[in-house]
Every structure is written in structure tokens, then in C-alpha cells.
Short mmCIF file of C-alpha atoms and ligand atoms in Angstrom, two decimals:
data_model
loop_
_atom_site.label_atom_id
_atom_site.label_comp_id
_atom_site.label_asym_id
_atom_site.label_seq_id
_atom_site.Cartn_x
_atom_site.Cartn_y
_atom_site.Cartn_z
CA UNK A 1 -5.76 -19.95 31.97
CA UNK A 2 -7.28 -17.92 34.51
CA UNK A 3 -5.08 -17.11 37.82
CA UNK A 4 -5.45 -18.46 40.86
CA UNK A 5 -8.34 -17.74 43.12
CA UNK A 6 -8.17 -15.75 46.68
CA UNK A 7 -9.40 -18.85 48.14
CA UNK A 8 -6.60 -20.83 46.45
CA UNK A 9 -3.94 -18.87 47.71
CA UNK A 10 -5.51 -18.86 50.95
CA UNK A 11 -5.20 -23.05 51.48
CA UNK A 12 -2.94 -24.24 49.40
CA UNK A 13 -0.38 -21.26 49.16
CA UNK A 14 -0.11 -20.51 52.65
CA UNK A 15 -1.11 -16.55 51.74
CA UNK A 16 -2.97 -16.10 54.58
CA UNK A 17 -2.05 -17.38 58.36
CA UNK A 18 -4.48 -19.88 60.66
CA UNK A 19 -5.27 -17.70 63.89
CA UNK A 20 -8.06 -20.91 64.87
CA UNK A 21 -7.38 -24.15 62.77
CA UNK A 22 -10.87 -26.01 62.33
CA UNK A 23 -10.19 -28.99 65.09
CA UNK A 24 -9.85 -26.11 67.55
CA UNK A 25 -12.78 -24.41 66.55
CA UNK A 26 -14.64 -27.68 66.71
CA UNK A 27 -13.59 -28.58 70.30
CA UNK A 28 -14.69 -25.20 71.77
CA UNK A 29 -17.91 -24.69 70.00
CA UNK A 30 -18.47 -28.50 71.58
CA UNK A 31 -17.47 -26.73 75.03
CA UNK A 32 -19.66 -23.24 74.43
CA UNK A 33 -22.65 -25.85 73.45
CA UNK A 34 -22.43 -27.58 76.63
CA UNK A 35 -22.58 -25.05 78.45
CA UNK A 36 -25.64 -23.23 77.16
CA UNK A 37 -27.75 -27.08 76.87
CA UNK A 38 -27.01 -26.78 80.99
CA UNK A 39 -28.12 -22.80 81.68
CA UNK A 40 -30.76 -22.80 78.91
CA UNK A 41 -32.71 -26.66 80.10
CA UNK A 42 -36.00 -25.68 80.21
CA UNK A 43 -36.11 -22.43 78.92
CA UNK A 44 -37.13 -23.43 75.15
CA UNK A 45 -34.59 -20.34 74.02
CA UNK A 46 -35.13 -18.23 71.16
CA UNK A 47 -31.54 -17.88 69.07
CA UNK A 48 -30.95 -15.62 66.68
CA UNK A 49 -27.97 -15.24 64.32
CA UNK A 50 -26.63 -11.95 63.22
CA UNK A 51 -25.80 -12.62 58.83
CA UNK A 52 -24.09 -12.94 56.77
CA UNK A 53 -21.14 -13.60 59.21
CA UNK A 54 -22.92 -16.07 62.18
CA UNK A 55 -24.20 -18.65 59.63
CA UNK A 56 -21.37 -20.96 59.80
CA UNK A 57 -20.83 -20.65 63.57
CA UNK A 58 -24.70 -20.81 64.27
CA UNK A 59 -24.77 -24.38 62.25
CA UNK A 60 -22.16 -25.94 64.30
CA UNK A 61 -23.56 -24.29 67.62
CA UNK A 62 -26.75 -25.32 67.41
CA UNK A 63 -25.78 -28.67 66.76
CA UNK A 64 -24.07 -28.81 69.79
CA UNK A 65 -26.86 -27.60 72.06
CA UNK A 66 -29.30 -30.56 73.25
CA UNK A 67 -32.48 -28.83 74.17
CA UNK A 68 -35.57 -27.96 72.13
CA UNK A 69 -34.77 -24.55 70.88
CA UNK A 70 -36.01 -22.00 68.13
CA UNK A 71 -33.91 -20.05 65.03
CA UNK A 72 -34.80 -16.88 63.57
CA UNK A 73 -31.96 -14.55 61.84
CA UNK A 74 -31.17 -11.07 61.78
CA UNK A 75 -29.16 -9.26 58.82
CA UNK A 76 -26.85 -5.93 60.04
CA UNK A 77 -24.43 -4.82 58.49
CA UNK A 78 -21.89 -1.57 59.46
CA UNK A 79 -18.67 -2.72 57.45
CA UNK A 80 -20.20 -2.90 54.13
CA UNK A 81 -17.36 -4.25 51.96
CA UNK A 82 -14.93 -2.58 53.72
CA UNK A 83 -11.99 -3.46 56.47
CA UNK A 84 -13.15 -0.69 59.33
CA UNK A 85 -16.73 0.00 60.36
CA UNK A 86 -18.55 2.36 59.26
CA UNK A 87 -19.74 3.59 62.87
CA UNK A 88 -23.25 3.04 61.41
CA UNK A 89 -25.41 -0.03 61.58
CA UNK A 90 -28.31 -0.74 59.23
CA UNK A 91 -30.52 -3.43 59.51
CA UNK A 92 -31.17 -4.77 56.00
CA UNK A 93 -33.28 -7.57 57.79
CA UNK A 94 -35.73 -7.69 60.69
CA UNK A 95 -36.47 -10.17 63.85
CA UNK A 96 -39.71 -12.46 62.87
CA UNK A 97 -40.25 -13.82 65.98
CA UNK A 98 -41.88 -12.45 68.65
CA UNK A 99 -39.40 -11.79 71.32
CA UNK A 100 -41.81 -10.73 74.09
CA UNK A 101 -41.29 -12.86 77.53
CA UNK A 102 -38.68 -15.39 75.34
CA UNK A 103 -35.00 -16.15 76.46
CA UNK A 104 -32.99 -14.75 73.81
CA UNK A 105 -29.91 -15.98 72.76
CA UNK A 106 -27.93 -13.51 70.36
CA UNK A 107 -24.97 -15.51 67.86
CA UNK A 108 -22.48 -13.28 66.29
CA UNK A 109 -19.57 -14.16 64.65
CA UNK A 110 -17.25 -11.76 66.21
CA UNK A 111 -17.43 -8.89 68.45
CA UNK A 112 -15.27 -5.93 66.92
CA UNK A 113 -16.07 -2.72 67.82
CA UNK A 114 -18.90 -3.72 70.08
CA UNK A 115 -21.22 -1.12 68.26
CA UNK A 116 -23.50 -4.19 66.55
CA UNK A 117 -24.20 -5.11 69.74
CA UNK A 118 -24.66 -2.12 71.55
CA UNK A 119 -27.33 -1.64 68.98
CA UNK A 120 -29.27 -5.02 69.18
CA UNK A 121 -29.22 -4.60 72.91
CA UNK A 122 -31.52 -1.46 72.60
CA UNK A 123 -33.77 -3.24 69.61
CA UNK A 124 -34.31 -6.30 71.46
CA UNK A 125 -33.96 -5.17 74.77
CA UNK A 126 -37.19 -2.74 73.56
CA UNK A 127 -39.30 -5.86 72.84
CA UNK A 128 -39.09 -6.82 76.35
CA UNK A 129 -37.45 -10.37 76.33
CA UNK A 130 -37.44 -12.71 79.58
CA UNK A 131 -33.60 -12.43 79.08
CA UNK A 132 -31.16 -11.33 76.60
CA UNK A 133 -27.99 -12.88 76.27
CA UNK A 134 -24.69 -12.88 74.19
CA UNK A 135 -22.73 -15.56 72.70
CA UNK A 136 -20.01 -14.31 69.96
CA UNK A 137 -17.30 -16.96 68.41
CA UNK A 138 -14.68 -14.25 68.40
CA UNK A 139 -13.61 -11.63 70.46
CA UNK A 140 -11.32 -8.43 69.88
CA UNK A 141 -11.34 -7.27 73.16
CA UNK A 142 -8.46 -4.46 72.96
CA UNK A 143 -10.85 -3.18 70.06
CA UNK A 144 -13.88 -2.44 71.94
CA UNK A 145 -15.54 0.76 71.70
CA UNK A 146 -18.65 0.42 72.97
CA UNK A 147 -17.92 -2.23 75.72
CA UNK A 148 -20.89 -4.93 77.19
CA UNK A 149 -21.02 -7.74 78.99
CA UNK A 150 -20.52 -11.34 76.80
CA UNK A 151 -22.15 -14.22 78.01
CA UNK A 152 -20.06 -16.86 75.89
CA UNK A 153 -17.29 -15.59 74.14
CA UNK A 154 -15.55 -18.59 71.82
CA UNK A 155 -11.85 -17.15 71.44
CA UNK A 156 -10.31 -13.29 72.63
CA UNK A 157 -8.47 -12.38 69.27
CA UNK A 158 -5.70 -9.68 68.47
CA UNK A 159 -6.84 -6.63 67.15
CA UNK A 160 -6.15 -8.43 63.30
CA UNK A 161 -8.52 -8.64 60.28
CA UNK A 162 -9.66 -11.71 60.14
CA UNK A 163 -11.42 -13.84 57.36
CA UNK A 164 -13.06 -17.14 56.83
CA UNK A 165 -15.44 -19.54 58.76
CA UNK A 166 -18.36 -17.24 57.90
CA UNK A 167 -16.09 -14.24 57.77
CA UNK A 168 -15.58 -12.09 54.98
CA UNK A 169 -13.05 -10.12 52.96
CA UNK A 170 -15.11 -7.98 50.49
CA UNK A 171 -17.71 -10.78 50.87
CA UNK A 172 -15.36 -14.06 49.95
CA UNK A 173 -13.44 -16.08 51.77
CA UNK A 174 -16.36 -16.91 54.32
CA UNK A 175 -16.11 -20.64 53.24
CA UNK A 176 -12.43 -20.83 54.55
CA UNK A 177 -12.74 -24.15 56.56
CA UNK A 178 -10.69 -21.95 59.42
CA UNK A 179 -10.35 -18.55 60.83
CA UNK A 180 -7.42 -16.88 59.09
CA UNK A 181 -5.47 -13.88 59.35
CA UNK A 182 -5.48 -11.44 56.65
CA UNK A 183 -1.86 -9.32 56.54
C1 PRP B 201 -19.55 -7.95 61.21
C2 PRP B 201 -19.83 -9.09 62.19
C3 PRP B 201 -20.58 -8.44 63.30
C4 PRP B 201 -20.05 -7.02 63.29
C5 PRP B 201 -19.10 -6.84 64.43
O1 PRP B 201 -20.63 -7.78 60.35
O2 PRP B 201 -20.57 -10.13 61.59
O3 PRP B 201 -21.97 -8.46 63.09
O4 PRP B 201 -19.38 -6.83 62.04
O5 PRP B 201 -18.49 -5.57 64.40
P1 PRP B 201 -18.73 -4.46 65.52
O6 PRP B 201 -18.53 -5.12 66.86
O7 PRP B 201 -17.66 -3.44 65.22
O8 PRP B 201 -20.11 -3.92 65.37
P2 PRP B 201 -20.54 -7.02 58.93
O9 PRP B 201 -21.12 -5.66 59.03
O10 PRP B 201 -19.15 -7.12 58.38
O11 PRP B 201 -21.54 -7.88 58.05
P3 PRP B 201 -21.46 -9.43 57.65
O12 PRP B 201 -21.75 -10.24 58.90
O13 PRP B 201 -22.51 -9.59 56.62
O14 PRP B 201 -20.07 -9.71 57.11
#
């Protein structure tokens, strides 16, 4: 018989830790979605996920904001399939939409470094957007390199690696029903 998955161990052997059990995560993505419905009313905002890691976080947000709204999706990557960045972000897939005069709302799963970010600031920034604004589910502020205002910041998290939720370890684990801490 074949051993037991990562994912197994994860839930049911208590391998990994919850940092953000899934109620939690519910309640303040309810809170974040609030909030943007009441600055955005009017606005007809443009948001656009960052993949593979927003697509969880982007389903749930969405959901929670009640105003017309468009989706598009842009793929970076700079940690590859490994635990520290690579201090080099590629896009492997382009904006579709055209930004120009829209109110922009950026989703990213977690703000690490701060390097993705510095670098979609100058992309989008360059296709001269109405406004440009931040929301990221996760936070490691004593890791920031490349520091920038957040509009909406979900949780501030220790300076841990964390999986699941949309997060990866060597690209599994992102279906983890929770964020999780990986020791
Ligand atoms: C992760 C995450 C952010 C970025 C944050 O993406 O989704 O986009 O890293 O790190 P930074 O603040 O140091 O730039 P990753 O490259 O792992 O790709 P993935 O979303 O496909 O997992």
C-alpha cells in the first residue's frame, strides 16, 4: 500500500500547525469585503489576482464584495518550487484587460518579500490606471524588502513558511482548507 500523502499528514496527523484556521479566515475576508463594497461603490473596479497562489483567496473575496466588478488574472512567479525567492520575477502570464483610466484592485495571496509587488506597481502603474490599489490575505511584515504601502492587508504573519489555502509547498498543499505552518 502506498504511504500516506503530504496532505494526509497535514489534516489528519497534525504534521503541520494552523497559523489561520478556516472560520477565521472566513470572518475577515467577510470584514476586508465590506470594506472595499463601501470605498469601491461606484467605481466598477477592475481586480486582478496574482496565480497560482490568489485563486483561493480571490474566490472567497469576490464573493464578499457587493458591487458590479470585473476579473482578469495575472501569473508571476519568483519562488519557483523553492522556499526563498529567487530575487527575480517573471511573468509567465500577462494583464488582458485594458487598465487605462480603471480602478485597479491588485489580490495577492501574501506579501513576502514585497519584490512581486514592487514590480506590478511599475507594470501597472505604466498603463496609467485611475488608481492602483493593494489588497494581500497575508502579510510578513518583518520580511519586507522592498517595502509599499497595503491597502487591505488580511492577517500580519511571522516571518514562517507557510502553506495551504492557495499556498504552496513545491506546488501541493494549496488545497489545505487552512493556512498552515510548515516547520
Ligand atoms: C508567491 C505569492 C506572491 C509572491 C510574494 O508567489 O503568491 O505572488 O510569492 O512574494 P514576494 O513578496 O517575496 O514577492 P510564487 O512565486 O510562489 O508563485 P505562486 O503564487 O504560483 O505560488
Amino acid at each position: 500500500m502506498a504511504g500516506k500523502s503530504i496532505f494526509e499528514k497535514a489534516v489528519y496527523d497534525g504534521d503541520f500547525r494552523v497559523l489561520i484556521p478556516k472560520e477565521k479566515l472566513q470572518e475577515r475576508i467577510a470584514e476586508l469585503g465590506r470594506e472595499i463594497t463601501a470605498d469601491y461603490r461606484g467605481k466598477d473596479p477592475i481586480v486582478i489576482g496574482v496565480l497560482n497562489g490568489c485563486f483561493i483567496f480571490i474566490a472567497d473575496l469576490v464573493r464578499a464584495i457587493e458591487i458590479d466588478l470585473e476579473i482578469d488574472f495575472i501569473k508571476l512567479s519568483s519562488y519557483g518550487d523553492e522556499k526563498v525567492s529567487s530575487g527575480r520575477v517573471k511573468v509567465l502570464k500577462g494583464i488582458d484587460a485594458d487598465l487605462t483610466g480603471r480602478h485597479v484592485l491588485v489580490v495577492e495571496d501574501i506579501v513576502d518579500t514585497g519584490l512581486s509587488l514592487q514590480y506590478m506597481e511599475q507594470m501597472f502603474a505604466a498603463m496609467k490606471p485611475a488608481s492602483l490599489r493593494y489588497v494581500t490575505l497575508l502579510y510578513k511584515k518583518d520580511n519586507v524588502r522592498y517595502p509599499r504601502h497595503i491597502d487591505y492587508v488580511g492577517f500580519e504573519i511571522p516571518n514562517e513558511f507557510v502553506i495551504g489555502y492557495g499556498l504552496d509547498y513545491k506546488q501541493l498543499l494549496r488545497n489545505l482548507p487552512a493556512v498552515y505552518i510548515l516547520d
